[in-house]
Tab-separated table of C-alpha atoms and ligand atoms in Angstrom:
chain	number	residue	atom	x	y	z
A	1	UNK	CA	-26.851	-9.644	-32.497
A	2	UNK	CA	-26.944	-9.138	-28.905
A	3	UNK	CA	-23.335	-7.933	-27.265
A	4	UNK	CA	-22.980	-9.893	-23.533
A	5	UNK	CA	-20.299	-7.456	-21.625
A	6	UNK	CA	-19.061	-9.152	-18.712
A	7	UNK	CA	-16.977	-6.551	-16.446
A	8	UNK	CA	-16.704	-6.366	-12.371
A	9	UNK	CA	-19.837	-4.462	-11.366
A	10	UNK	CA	-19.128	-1.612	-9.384
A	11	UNK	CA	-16.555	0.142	-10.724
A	12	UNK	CA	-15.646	1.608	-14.134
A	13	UNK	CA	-12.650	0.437	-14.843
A	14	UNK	CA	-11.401	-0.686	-17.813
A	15	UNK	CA	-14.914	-1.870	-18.658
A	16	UNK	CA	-15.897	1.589	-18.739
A	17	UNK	CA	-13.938	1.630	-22.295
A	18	UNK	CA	-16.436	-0.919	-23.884
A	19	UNK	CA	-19.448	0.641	-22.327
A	20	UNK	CA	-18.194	4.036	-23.556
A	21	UNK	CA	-18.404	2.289	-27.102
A	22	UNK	CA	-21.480	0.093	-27.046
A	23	UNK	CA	-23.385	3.262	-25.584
A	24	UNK	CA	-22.198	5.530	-28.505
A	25	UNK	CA	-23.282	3.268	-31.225
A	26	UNK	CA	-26.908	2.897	-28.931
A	27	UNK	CA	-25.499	-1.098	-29.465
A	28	UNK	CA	-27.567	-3.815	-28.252
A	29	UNK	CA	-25.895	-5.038	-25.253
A	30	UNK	CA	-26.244	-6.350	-22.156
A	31	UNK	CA	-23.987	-5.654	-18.933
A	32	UNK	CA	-23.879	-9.735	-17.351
A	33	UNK	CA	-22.737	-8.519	-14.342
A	34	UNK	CA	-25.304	-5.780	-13.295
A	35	UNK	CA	-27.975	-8.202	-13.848
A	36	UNK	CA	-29.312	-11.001	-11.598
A	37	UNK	CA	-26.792	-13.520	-10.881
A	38	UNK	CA	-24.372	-11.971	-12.816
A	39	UNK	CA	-21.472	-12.633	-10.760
A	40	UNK	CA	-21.502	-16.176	-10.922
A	41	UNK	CA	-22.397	-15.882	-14.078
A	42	UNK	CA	-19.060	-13.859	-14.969
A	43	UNK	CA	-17.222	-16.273	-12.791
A	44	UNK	CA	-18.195	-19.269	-14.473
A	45	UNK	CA	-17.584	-17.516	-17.613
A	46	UNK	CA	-14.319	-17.172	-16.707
A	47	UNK	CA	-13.520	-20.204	-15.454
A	48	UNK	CA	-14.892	-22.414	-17.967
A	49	UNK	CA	-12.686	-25.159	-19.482
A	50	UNK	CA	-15.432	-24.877	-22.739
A	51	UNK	CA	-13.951	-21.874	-24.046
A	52	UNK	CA	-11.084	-22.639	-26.303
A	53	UNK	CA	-10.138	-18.950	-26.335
A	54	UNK	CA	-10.887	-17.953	-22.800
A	55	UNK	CA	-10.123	-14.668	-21.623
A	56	UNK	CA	-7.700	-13.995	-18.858
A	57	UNK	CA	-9.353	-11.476	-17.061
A	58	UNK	CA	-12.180	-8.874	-17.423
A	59	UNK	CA	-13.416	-7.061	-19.763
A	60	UNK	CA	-14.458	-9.747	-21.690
A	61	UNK	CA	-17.339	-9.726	-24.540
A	62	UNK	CA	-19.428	-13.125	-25.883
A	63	UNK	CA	-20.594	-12.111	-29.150
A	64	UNK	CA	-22.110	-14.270	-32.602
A	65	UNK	CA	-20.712	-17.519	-30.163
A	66	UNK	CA	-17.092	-16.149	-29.744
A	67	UNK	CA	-15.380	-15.105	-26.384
A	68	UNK	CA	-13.191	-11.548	-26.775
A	69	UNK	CA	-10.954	-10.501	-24.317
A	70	UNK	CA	-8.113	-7.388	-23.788
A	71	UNK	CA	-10.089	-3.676	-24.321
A	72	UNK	CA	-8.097	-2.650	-27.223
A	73	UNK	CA	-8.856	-6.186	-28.999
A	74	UNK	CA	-12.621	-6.520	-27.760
A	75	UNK	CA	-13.049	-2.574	-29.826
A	76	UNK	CA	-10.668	-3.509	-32.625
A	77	UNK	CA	-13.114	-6.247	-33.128
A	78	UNK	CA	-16.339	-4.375	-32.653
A	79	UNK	CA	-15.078	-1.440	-34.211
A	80	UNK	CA	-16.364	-1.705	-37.645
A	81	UNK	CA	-19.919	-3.018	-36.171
A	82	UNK	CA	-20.367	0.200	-33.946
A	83	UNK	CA	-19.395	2.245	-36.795
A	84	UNK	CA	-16.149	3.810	-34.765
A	85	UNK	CA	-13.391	3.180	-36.878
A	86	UNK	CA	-12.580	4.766	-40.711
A	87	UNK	CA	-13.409	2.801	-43.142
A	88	UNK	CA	-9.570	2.105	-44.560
A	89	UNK	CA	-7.063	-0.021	-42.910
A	90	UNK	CA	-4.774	1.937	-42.349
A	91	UNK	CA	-7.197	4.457	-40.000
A	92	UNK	CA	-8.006	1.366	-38.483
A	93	UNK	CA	-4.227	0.392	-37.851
A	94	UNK	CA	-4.151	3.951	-36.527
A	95	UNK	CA	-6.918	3.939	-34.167
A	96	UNK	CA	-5.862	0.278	-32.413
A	97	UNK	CA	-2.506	2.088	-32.242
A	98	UNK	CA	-3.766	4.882	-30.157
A	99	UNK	CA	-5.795	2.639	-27.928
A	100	UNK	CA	-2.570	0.019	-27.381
A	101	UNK	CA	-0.831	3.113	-26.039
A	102	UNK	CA	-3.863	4.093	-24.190
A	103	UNK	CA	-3.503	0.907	-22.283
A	104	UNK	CA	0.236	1.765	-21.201
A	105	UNK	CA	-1.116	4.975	-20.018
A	106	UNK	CA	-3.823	2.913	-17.742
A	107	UNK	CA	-1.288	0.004	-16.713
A	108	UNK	CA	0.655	3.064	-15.084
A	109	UNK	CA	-1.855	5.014	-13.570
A	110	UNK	CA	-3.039	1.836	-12.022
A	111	UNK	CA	0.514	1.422	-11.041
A	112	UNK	CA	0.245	4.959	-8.906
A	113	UNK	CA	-1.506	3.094	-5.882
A	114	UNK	CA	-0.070	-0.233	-6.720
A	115	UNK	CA	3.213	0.147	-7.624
A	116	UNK	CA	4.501	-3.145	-5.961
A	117	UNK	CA	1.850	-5.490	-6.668
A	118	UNK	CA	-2.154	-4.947	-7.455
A	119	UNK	CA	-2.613	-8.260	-4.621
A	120	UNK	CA	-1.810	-6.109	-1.718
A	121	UNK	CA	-3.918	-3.335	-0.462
A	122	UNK	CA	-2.747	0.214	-1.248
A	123	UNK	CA	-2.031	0.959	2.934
A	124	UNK	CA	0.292	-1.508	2.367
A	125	UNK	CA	2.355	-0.091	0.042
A	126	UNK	CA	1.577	3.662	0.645
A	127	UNK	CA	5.276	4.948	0.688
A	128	UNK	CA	6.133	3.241	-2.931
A	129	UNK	CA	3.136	4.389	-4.352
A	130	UNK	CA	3.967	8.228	-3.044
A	131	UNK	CA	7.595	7.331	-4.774
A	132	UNK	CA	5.589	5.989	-8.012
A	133	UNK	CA	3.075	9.007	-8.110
A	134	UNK	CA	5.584	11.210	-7.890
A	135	UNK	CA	7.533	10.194	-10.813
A	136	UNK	CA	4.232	9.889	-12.961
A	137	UNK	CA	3.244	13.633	-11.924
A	138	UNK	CA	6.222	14.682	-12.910
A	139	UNK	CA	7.225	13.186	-15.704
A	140	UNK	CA	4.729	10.370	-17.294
A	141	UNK	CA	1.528	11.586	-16.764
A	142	UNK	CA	2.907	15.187	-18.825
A	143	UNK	CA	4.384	13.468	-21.443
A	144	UNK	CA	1.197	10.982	-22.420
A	145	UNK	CA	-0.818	13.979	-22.202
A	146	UNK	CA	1.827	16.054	-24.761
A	147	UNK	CA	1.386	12.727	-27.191
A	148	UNK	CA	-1.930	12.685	-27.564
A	149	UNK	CA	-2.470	16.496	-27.936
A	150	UNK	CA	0.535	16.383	-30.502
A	151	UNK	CA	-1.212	13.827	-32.308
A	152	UNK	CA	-4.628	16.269	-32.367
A	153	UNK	CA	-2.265	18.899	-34.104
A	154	UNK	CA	-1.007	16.433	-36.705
A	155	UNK	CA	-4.193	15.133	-37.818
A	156	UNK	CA	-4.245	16.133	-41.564
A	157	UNK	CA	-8.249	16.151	-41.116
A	158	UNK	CA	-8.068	18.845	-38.057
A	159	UNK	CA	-7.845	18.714	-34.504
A	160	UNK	CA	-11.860	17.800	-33.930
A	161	UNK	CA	-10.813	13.770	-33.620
A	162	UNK	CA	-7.971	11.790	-33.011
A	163	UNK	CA	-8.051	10.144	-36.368
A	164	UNK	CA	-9.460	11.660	-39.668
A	165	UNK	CA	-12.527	13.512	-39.403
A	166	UNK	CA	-15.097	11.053	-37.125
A	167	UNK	CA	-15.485	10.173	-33.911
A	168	UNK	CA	-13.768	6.623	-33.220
A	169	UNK	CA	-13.318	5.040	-30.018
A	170	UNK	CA	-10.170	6.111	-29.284
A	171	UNK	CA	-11.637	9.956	-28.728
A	172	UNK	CA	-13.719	7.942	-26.465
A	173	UNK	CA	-11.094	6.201	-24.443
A	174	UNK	CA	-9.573	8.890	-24.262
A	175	UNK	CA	-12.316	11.059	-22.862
A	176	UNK	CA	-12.454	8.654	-20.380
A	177	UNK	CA	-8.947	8.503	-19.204
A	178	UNK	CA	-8.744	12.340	-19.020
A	179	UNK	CA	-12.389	12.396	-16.547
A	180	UNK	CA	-10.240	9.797	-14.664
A	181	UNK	CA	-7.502	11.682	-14.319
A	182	UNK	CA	-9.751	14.638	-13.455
A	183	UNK	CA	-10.841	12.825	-10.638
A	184	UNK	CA	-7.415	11.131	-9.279
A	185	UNK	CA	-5.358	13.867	-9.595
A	186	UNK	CA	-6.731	17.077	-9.960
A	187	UNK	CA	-4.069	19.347	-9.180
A	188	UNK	CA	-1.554	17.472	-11.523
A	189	UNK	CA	-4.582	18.115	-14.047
A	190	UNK	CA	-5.193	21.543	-13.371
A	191	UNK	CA	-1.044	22.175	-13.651
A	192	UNK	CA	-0.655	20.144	-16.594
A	193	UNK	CA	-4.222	20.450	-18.263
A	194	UNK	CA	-3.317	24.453	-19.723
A	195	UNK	CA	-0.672	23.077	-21.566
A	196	UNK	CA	-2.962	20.202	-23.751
A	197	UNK	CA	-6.358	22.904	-24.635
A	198	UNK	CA	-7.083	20.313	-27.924
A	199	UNK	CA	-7.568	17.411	-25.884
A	200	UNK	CA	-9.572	19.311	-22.870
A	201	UNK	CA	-11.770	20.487	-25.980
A	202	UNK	CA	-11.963	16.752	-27.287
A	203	UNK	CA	-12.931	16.003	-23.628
A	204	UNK	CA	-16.081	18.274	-23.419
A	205	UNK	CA	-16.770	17.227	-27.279
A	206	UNK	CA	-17.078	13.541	-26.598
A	207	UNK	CA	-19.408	14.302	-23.765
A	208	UNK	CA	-21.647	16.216	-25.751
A	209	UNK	CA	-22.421	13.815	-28.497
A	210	UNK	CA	-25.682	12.879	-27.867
A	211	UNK	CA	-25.572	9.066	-27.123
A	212	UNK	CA	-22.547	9.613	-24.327
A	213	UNK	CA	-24.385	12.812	-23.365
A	214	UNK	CA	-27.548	10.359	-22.625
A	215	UNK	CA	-25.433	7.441	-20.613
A	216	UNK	CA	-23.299	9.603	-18.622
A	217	UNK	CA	-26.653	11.070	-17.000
A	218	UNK	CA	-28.029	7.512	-16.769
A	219	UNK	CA	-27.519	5.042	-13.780
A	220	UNK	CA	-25.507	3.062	-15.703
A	221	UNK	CA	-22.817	5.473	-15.544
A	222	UNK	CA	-20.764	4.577	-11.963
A	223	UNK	CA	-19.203	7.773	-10.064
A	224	UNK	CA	-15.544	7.059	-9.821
A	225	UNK	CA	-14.202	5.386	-6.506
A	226	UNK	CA	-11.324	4.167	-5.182
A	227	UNK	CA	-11.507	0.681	-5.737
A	228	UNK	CA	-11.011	1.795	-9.414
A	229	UNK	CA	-7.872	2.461	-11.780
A	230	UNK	CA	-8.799	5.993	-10.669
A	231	UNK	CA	-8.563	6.685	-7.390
A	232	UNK	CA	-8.335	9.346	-5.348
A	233	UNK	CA	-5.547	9.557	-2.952
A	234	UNK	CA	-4.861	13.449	-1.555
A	235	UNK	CA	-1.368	12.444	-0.511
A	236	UNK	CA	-0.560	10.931	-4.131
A	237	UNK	CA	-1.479	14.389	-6.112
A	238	UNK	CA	0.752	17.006	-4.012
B	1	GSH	N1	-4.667	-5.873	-20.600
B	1	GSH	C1	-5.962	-6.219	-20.094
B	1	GSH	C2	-5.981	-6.028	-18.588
B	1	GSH	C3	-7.161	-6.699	-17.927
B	1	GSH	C4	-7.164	-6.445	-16.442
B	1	GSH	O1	-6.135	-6.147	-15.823
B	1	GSH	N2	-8.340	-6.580	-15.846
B	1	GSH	C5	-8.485	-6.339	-14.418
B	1	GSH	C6	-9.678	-5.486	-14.114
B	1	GSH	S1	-9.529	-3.902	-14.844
B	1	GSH	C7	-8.642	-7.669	-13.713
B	1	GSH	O2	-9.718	-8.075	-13.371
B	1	GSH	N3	-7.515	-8.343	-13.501
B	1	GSH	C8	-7.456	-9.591	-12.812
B	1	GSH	C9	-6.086	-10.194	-12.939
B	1	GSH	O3	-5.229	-9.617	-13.619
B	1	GSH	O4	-5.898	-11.248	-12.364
B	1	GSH	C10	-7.036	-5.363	-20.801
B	1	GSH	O5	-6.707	-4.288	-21.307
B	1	GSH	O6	-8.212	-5.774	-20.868
């Protein structure tokens, strides 16, 4: 069955966390989007009255004839297809757990460079997003980062995965938040990156497995920019 991932085109986002997943399990899937038309197509999408669960904003899957919205639903719903989950509940619980919080962690580094409202341009809000980046240097981005590399030392299977002893796609969302991070604040990272070496070492093993090895040398792997959740301001990583 044929995954349709409808996402804004040029950026990764928080698209970038279902690509990270259908490219792991090699899934059949096509990015709507990227393709001719796709636009309108993920506008209309969007903004059809047909769907009686529409989603309320992108990422968004159509799969088997049903619409999917929110990242950590869309890969608690594909999770058992793509083979990324354990096979017991209660990993599963566990997993959808770490990716919920892996949302918060996204809401506020979006919230770095749009700390009053994501409808008005970052110049326009430059001084409460040095107030807001501040704070999350200092105290957010450090304690996120502590979590998830406490919860690497807790796992009763070892420290290789976030939960029990396979790759799920939490390790790959979080991967992907920590190469975001690498690129958006880079001295914060280098600071606070010493102090979580589990999680650095997930980092470089999620990038080796074979399949995200593969897509992150592909063209379908965006560089970062700042129209993204990650961006790049000098002024905001002092
Ligand atoms: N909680 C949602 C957030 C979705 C979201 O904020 N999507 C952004 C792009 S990354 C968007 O297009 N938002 C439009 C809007 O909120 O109006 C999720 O995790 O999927």
């Amino acid at each position: 069955m044929q995954i349709e991932l409808y996402y804004w085109p040029d950026i990764q986002g928080r698209g970038e966390f279902i690509r990270l997943a259908l490219e792991a399990a090699d899934a059949d899937y096509i990015d709507v989007a990227r393709g001719e038309d796709g636009m309108t197509q993920l506008l209309d999408t969007l903004q059809s009255t047909a769907i009686i669960h529409p989603p309320f904003a992108p990422p968004f899957i159509r799969v088997d004839g049903a619409v999917i919205a929110q990242v950590a639903g869309i890969l608690q719903a594909l999770g058992p297809q793509l083979e990324l989950v354990p096979s017991d509940e209660a990993g599963r619980a566990w997993v959808h757990q770490c990716q919920l919080t892996i949302a918060d962690f996204v809401g506020e580094v979006h919230d770095t460079h749009h700390p009053v409202g994501g409808s008005a341009y970052y110049e326009d809000q430059k001084p409460e997003a040095l107030r807001r980046s501040t704070e999350f240097r200092r105290e957010r981005l450090s304690k996120f980062l502590h979590y998830f590399e406490s919860i690497l030392e807790r796992n009763p299977a070892g420290d290789t995965w976030l939960v029990g002893d396979t790759l799920s796609y939490a390790d790959l969302s979080m991967f992907q938040m920590l190469a975001g991070l690498g690129y958006a604040f880079p001295k914060a990272m280098a600071r606070v990156g010493v102090e979580v070496p589990r999680l650095l070492a997930l980092q470089q093993r999620v990038a080796l497995v074979p399949n995200v090895a593969r897509y992150l040398r592909s063209k379908r792997r965006l560089d970062f920019n700042n129209d993204d959740i990650w961006r790049h301001y000098p002024e905001l990583d002092d």
